Short mmCIF file of C-alpha atoms and ligand atoms in Angstrom, two decimals:
data_model
loop_
_atom_site.label_atom_id
_atom_site.label_comp_id
_atom_site.label_asym_id
_atom_site.label_seq_id
_atom_site.Cartn_x
_atom_site.Cartn_y
_atom_site.Cartn_z
CA MET A 1 21.10 30.69 -15.01
CA GLU A 2 21.03 29.43 -11.46
CA VAL A 3 19.51 25.94 -11.24
CA ILE A 4 18.22 24.73 -7.88
CA VAL A 5 17.23 21.07 -7.66
CA VAL A 6 14.94 20.09 -4.79
CA ASP A 7 13.52 16.74 -3.71
CA ASN A 8 9.86 17.27 -4.44
CA TYR A 9 7.05 19.65 -5.33
CA ASP A 10 6.49 20.75 -1.75
CA LYS A 11 10.11 21.89 -1.40
CA LEU A 12 9.93 23.55 -4.81
CA SER A 13 6.92 25.60 -3.68
CA LYS A 14 8.57 26.60 -0.40
CA LYS A 15 11.82 27.61 -2.11
CA ALA A 16 9.88 29.62 -4.71
CA PHE A 17 8.00 31.37 -1.92
CA GLU A 18 11.29 32.33 -0.20
CA ILE A 19 12.34 34.11 -3.40
CA VAL A 20 8.97 35.83 -3.89
CA LYS A 21 8.88 36.92 -0.25
CA GLU A 22 12.41 38.27 -0.42
CA SER A 23 11.50 40.44 -3.37
CA ILE A 24 8.46 41.88 -1.53
CA ILE A 25 10.41 42.48 1.69
CA ASN A 26 13.11 44.27 -0.31
CA LYS A 27 10.52 46.27 -2.23
CA PRO A 28 7.01 46.41 -0.72
CA ASN A 29 5.67 47.97 -3.93
CA ALA A 30 7.23 45.29 -6.14
CA ASN A 31 5.79 44.46 -9.54
CA LEU A 32 5.24 40.71 -9.59
CA GLY A 33 4.71 38.77 -12.81
CA LEU A 34 2.48 35.75 -12.26
CA ALA A 35 1.63 32.54 -14.08
CA THR A 36 -1.33 30.17 -13.98
CA GLY A 37 -1.39 26.39 -14.49
CA SER A 38 -0.65 23.64 -11.96
CA THR A 39 2.96 24.44 -11.19
CA PRO A 40 2.62 27.73 -9.23
CA LEU A 41 -0.35 26.48 -7.16
CA GLY A 42 1.92 25.35 -4.30
CA LEU A 43 3.67 28.72 -4.32
CA TYR A 44 0.30 30.51 -4.13
CA LYS A 45 -0.72 28.25 -1.21
CA GLU A 46 2.50 29.22 0.59
CA MET A 47 1.78 32.91 -0.05
CA VAL A 48 -1.74 32.58 1.35
CA LYS A 49 -0.62 30.52 4.36
CA GLU A 50 2.12 32.95 5.25
CA PHE A 51 -0.19 35.93 4.71
CA GLU A 52 -2.64 34.43 7.23
CA ASN A 53 0.11 33.81 9.79
CA SER A 54 2.55 36.66 9.40
CA LYS A 55 0.73 39.20 7.26
CA THR A 56 3.33 39.95 4.66
CA SER A 57 1.34 42.69 3.00
CA TYR A 58 0.57 42.81 -0.72
CA LYS A 59 -1.26 46.15 -0.44
CA ASN A 60 1.31 47.98 -2.50
CA VAL A 61 2.25 45.11 -4.80
CA LYS A 62 1.14 45.14 -8.43
CA THR A 63 0.74 41.89 -10.36
CA PHE A 64 0.92 41.23 -14.08
CA ASN A 65 -0.23 37.90 -15.47
CA LEU A 66 1.39 36.27 -18.44
CA ASP A 67 -1.66 35.40 -20.45
CA GLU A 68 -5.40 34.90 -20.85
CA TYR A 69 -7.55 32.72 -23.11
CA ILE A 70 -9.40 34.55 -25.87
CA GLY A 71 -13.15 34.11 -25.56
CA LEU A 72 -13.39 33.41 -21.82
CA SER A 73 -14.99 36.14 -19.76
CA GLN A 74 -13.73 37.07 -16.31
CA ASP A 75 -16.52 35.14 -14.61
CA ASN A 76 -15.76 31.94 -16.54
CA GLU A 77 -14.30 29.44 -14.05
CA GLN A 78 -11.58 28.45 -16.56
CA SER A 79 -10.42 31.99 -17.24
CA TYR A 80 -7.05 32.92 -15.84
CA PHE A 81 -8.71 35.96 -14.24
CA LYS A 82 -10.87 33.58 -12.14
CA PHE A 83 -7.92 31.28 -11.52
CA MET A 84 -5.97 34.11 -9.93
CA ARG A 85 -8.95 35.18 -7.78
CA ASN A 86 -9.67 31.60 -6.69
CA ASN A 87 -6.10 30.64 -5.90
CA LEU A 88 -4.49 33.83 -4.65
CA PHE A 89 -6.04 37.27 -4.92
CA ASP A 90 -9.17 36.52 -2.84
CA TYR A 91 -7.00 35.38 0.08
CA ILE A 92 -4.41 38.15 0.40
CA ASP A 93 -4.73 41.89 0.90
CA ILE A 94 -3.92 42.83 -2.67
CA ASP A 95 -5.90 45.69 -4.18
CA PHE A 96 -7.72 44.20 -7.21
CA GLU A 97 -7.04 47.48 -9.02
CA ASN A 98 -3.38 46.54 -8.92
CA THR A 99 -3.85 43.15 -10.61
CA TYR A 100 -3.40 43.16 -14.36
CA ILE A 101 -4.48 40.38 -16.75
CA PRO A 102 -5.31 40.78 -20.45
CA PHE A 103 -9.06 40.85 -21.19
CA GLY A 104 -9.96 37.64 -23.03
CA THR A 105 -13.22 39.11 -24.27
CA ALA A 106 -11.93 42.48 -25.50
CA SER A 107 -13.92 43.49 -28.58
CA ASN A 108 -10.67 44.21 -30.40
CA VAL A 109 -7.95 41.81 -29.34
CA GLU A 110 -5.21 43.64 -31.24
CA ASN A 111 -6.00 46.83 -29.32
CA GLU A 112 -6.02 44.80 -26.13
CA CYS A 113 -2.48 43.58 -26.91
CA VAL A 114 -1.31 47.16 -27.41
CA ARG A 115 -3.01 48.24 -24.17
CA TYR A 116 -1.41 45.42 -22.14
CA ASN A 117 1.98 45.95 -23.75
CA THR A 118 1.87 49.64 -22.76
CA ILE A 119 1.03 48.68 -19.18
CA LEU A 120 4.08 46.39 -19.12
CA GLU A 121 6.33 49.07 -20.57
CA GLU A 122 5.18 51.47 -17.87
CA ASN A 123 5.61 48.95 -15.05
CA ILE A 124 8.83 46.97 -15.27
CA VAL A 125 8.28 43.61 -13.61
CA ASP A 126 10.71 42.99 -10.74
CA LEU A 127 10.17 39.25 -10.51
CA GLN A 128 8.40 37.13 -13.13
CA VAL A 129 7.20 33.65 -12.13
CA LEU A 130 7.09 31.20 -15.03
CA GLY A 131 6.07 27.61 -15.60
CA ILE A 132 7.14 25.74 -18.71
CA GLY A 133 5.16 23.68 -21.21
CA VAL A 134 6.15 20.16 -22.20
CA ASN A 135 6.99 21.67 -25.61
CA GLY A 136 9.13 24.41 -24.02
CA HIS A 137 6.55 27.18 -24.16
CA ILE A 138 6.71 30.04 -21.66
CA GLY A 139 3.59 32.12 -21.24
CA PHE A 140 1.74 30.99 -24.35
CA ASN A 141 4.78 31.51 -26.56
CA GLU A 142 4.63 28.27 -28.46
CA PRO A 143 7.54 26.82 -30.47
CA GLY A 144 8.25 29.12 -33.40
CA SER A 145 7.38 32.31 -31.47
CA LEU A 146 9.61 35.24 -32.30
CA PHE A 147 11.96 36.26 -29.52
CA TYR A 148 11.47 39.99 -30.21
CA GLU A 149 7.67 40.03 -30.01
CA GLY A 150 5.72 41.93 -27.33
CA VAL A 151 2.16 41.13 -26.20
CA HIS A 152 0.40 39.30 -29.01
CA VAL A 153 -2.35 36.89 -29.99
CA VAL A 154 -1.30 33.28 -30.31
CA LYS A 155 -2.97 30.20 -31.73
CA LEU A 156 -2.56 27.46 -29.17
CA ASP A 157 -0.57 24.38 -30.06
CA GLU A 158 -2.63 21.15 -30.11
CA ARG A 159 -0.21 19.72 -27.52
CA THR A 160 -0.93 22.66 -25.21
CA ARG A 161 -4.70 22.32 -25.74
CA ASN A 162 -4.45 18.62 -24.89
CA ASP A 163 -2.38 19.36 -21.77
CA ASN A 164 -4.86 22.02 -20.62
CA ALA A 165 -7.96 19.96 -21.40
CA ARG A 166 -7.74 18.57 -17.85
CA PHE A 167 -9.11 21.88 -16.54
CA PHE A 168 -12.16 21.77 -18.88
CA GLU A 169 -15.06 19.35 -19.27
CA SER A 170 -13.84 18.35 -22.71
CA LYS A 171 -11.03 19.24 -25.08
CA ASN A 172 -13.29 21.09 -27.50
CA GLN A 173 -14.04 23.60 -24.74
CA VAL A 174 -10.37 24.58 -24.57
CA PRO A 175 -10.01 27.90 -26.40
CA THR A 176 -7.94 27.83 -29.57
CA SER A 177 -6.18 31.15 -29.01
CA ALA A 178 -4.87 33.38 -26.26
CA ILE A 179 -3.28 36.75 -25.55
CA THR A 180 0.21 36.37 -24.13
CA MET A 181 3.16 38.43 -23.01
CA GLY A 182 5.80 37.93 -25.68
CA ILE A 183 9.32 36.69 -25.05
CA LYS A 184 10.46 40.30 -25.37
CA ASN A 185 8.24 41.28 -22.41
CA ILE A 186 9.50 38.32 -20.39
CA LEU A 187 13.13 39.18 -21.10
CA SER A 188 12.44 42.77 -19.95
CA CYS A 189 11.65 41.59 -16.41
CA LYS A 190 14.40 42.25 -13.88
CA LYS A 191 14.44 38.73 -12.50
CA ILE A 192 12.86 35.49 -13.70
CA LEU A 193 11.86 32.52 -11.56
CA LEU A 194 11.00 29.42 -13.59
CA LEU A 195 9.44 26.44 -11.84
CA ALA A 196 9.10 22.90 -13.17
CA SER A 197 7.93 19.70 -11.56
CA GLY A 198 7.51 16.15 -12.81
CA LYS A 199 9.04 13.85 -15.41
CA ALA A 200 6.97 15.25 -18.28
CA LYS A 201 8.99 18.49 -18.03
CA ALA A 202 12.45 16.83 -17.97
CA LYS A 203 13.12 17.06 -21.70
CA ALA A 204 12.07 20.71 -21.94
CA ILE A 205 14.25 21.56 -18.92
CA TYR A 206 17.24 19.78 -20.43
CA GLU A 207 16.83 21.54 -23.79
CA MET A 208 16.25 24.94 -22.20
CA ILE A 209 19.52 24.67 -20.29
CA HIS A 210 21.76 22.64 -22.61
CA GLY A 211 20.22 22.84 -26.09
CA ASP A 212 20.73 25.53 -28.71
CA ILE A 213 19.01 28.89 -28.27
CA LEU A 214 16.29 28.46 -30.85
CA GLU A 215 12.78 29.78 -31.50
CA THR A 216 11.65 26.13 -31.68
CA MET A 217 12.44 25.96 -27.92
CA PRO A 218 10.95 29.23 -26.57
CA ALA A 219 12.34 28.78 -23.03
CA SER A 220 15.91 28.71 -24.41
CA ALA A 221 15.54 32.51 -24.88
CA LEU A 222 15.96 32.82 -21.10
CA ARG A 223 19.64 31.94 -21.48
CA VAL A 224 20.36 35.49 -22.67
CA HIS A 225 18.80 36.97 -19.50
CA PRO A 226 21.28 37.86 -16.71
CA ASN A 227 19.08 36.96 -13.73
CA VAL A 228 17.20 33.69 -14.04
CA VAL A 229 16.60 31.20 -11.23
CA ILE A 230 15.20 27.79 -12.12
CA ILE A 231 13.75 25.57 -9.41
CA VAL A 232 13.14 21.98 -10.46
CA ASP A 233 12.22 18.88 -8.55
CA LYS A 234 14.26 15.70 -9.03
CA GLU A 235 11.96 14.35 -11.72
CA ALA A 236 12.07 17.50 -13.84
CA ALA A 237 15.88 17.52 -13.33
CA SER A 238 16.26 13.85 -14.24
CA LEU A 239 17.90 14.50 -17.65
CA LEU A 240 20.28 17.21 -16.45
C1 LIG B 301 0.44 29.85 -17.54
C2 LIG B 301 1.37 29.76 -18.64
C3 LIG B 301 1.92 28.47 -19.14
C4 LIG B 301 2.18 27.43 -18.05
C5 LIG B 301 2.68 26.13 -18.68
C6 LIG B 301 2.88 25.03 -17.66
O1 LIG B 301 0.08 31.19 -17.28
O2 LIG B 301 1.67 30.78 -19.18
O3 LIG B 301 3.13 28.74 -19.82
O4 LIG B 301 3.12 27.92 -17.15
O5 LIG B 301 1.75 25.69 -19.63
O6 LIG B 301 1.64 24.67 -17.13
P1 LIG B 301 1.52 23.70 -15.88
O7 LIG B 301 2.12 24.41 -14.73
O8 LIG B 301 0.04 23.48 -15.71
O9 LIG B 301 2.26 22.46 -16.24
#
């Protein structure tokens, strides 16, 4: 694991963008794995800003999101589908046909998991962007998730629902389950870029890097992957 410590969130976003841009310059038809949440927002702003100025093209890029809430339709403002449109896809030249996110309102969620898993098997992700939960989750792989699982349905941890309640009007609007890439899918990506900012993430970052590799700390699975870059700001690195 390569760990890069930067001063603040702005530098974290710029450094992350350098790595994303490099992968697209090296391979204009790269498969990019994307995350939602607060952490990658600065990276997405950098991508949009640079697209407007220099026109790095995303025309041939395909994207694959980590997860989606079950029960939220694509036009729901809190869905991850909408999040990606609002924060990135609407502002770059990506072909929407090339953006993949599980359907949160699929009539059969188990079939939807199989469908999304097949898509991932057919399109190996070149660079997967990850955030990390305070409890060490990656994607929505909560503590206790099996390291060998592919795309699956997960019941969200109360801690995660509390953390995500800030995006909703009230906590009881936060869905109780989601479809997520499994750790197995994440470990199949060629390169992983994990971003973490703020003191609340310090313990999870410490345990991911220095703790035991355990299913109770999902992010610790990344230690078996040969190509992981972690960018943390000083606060998230404060226990290292
Ligand atoms: C998002 C995702 C989650 C977040 C994590 C951190 O698609 O899969 O694992 O990366 O919950 O969220 P933030 O960045 O909001 O702290």
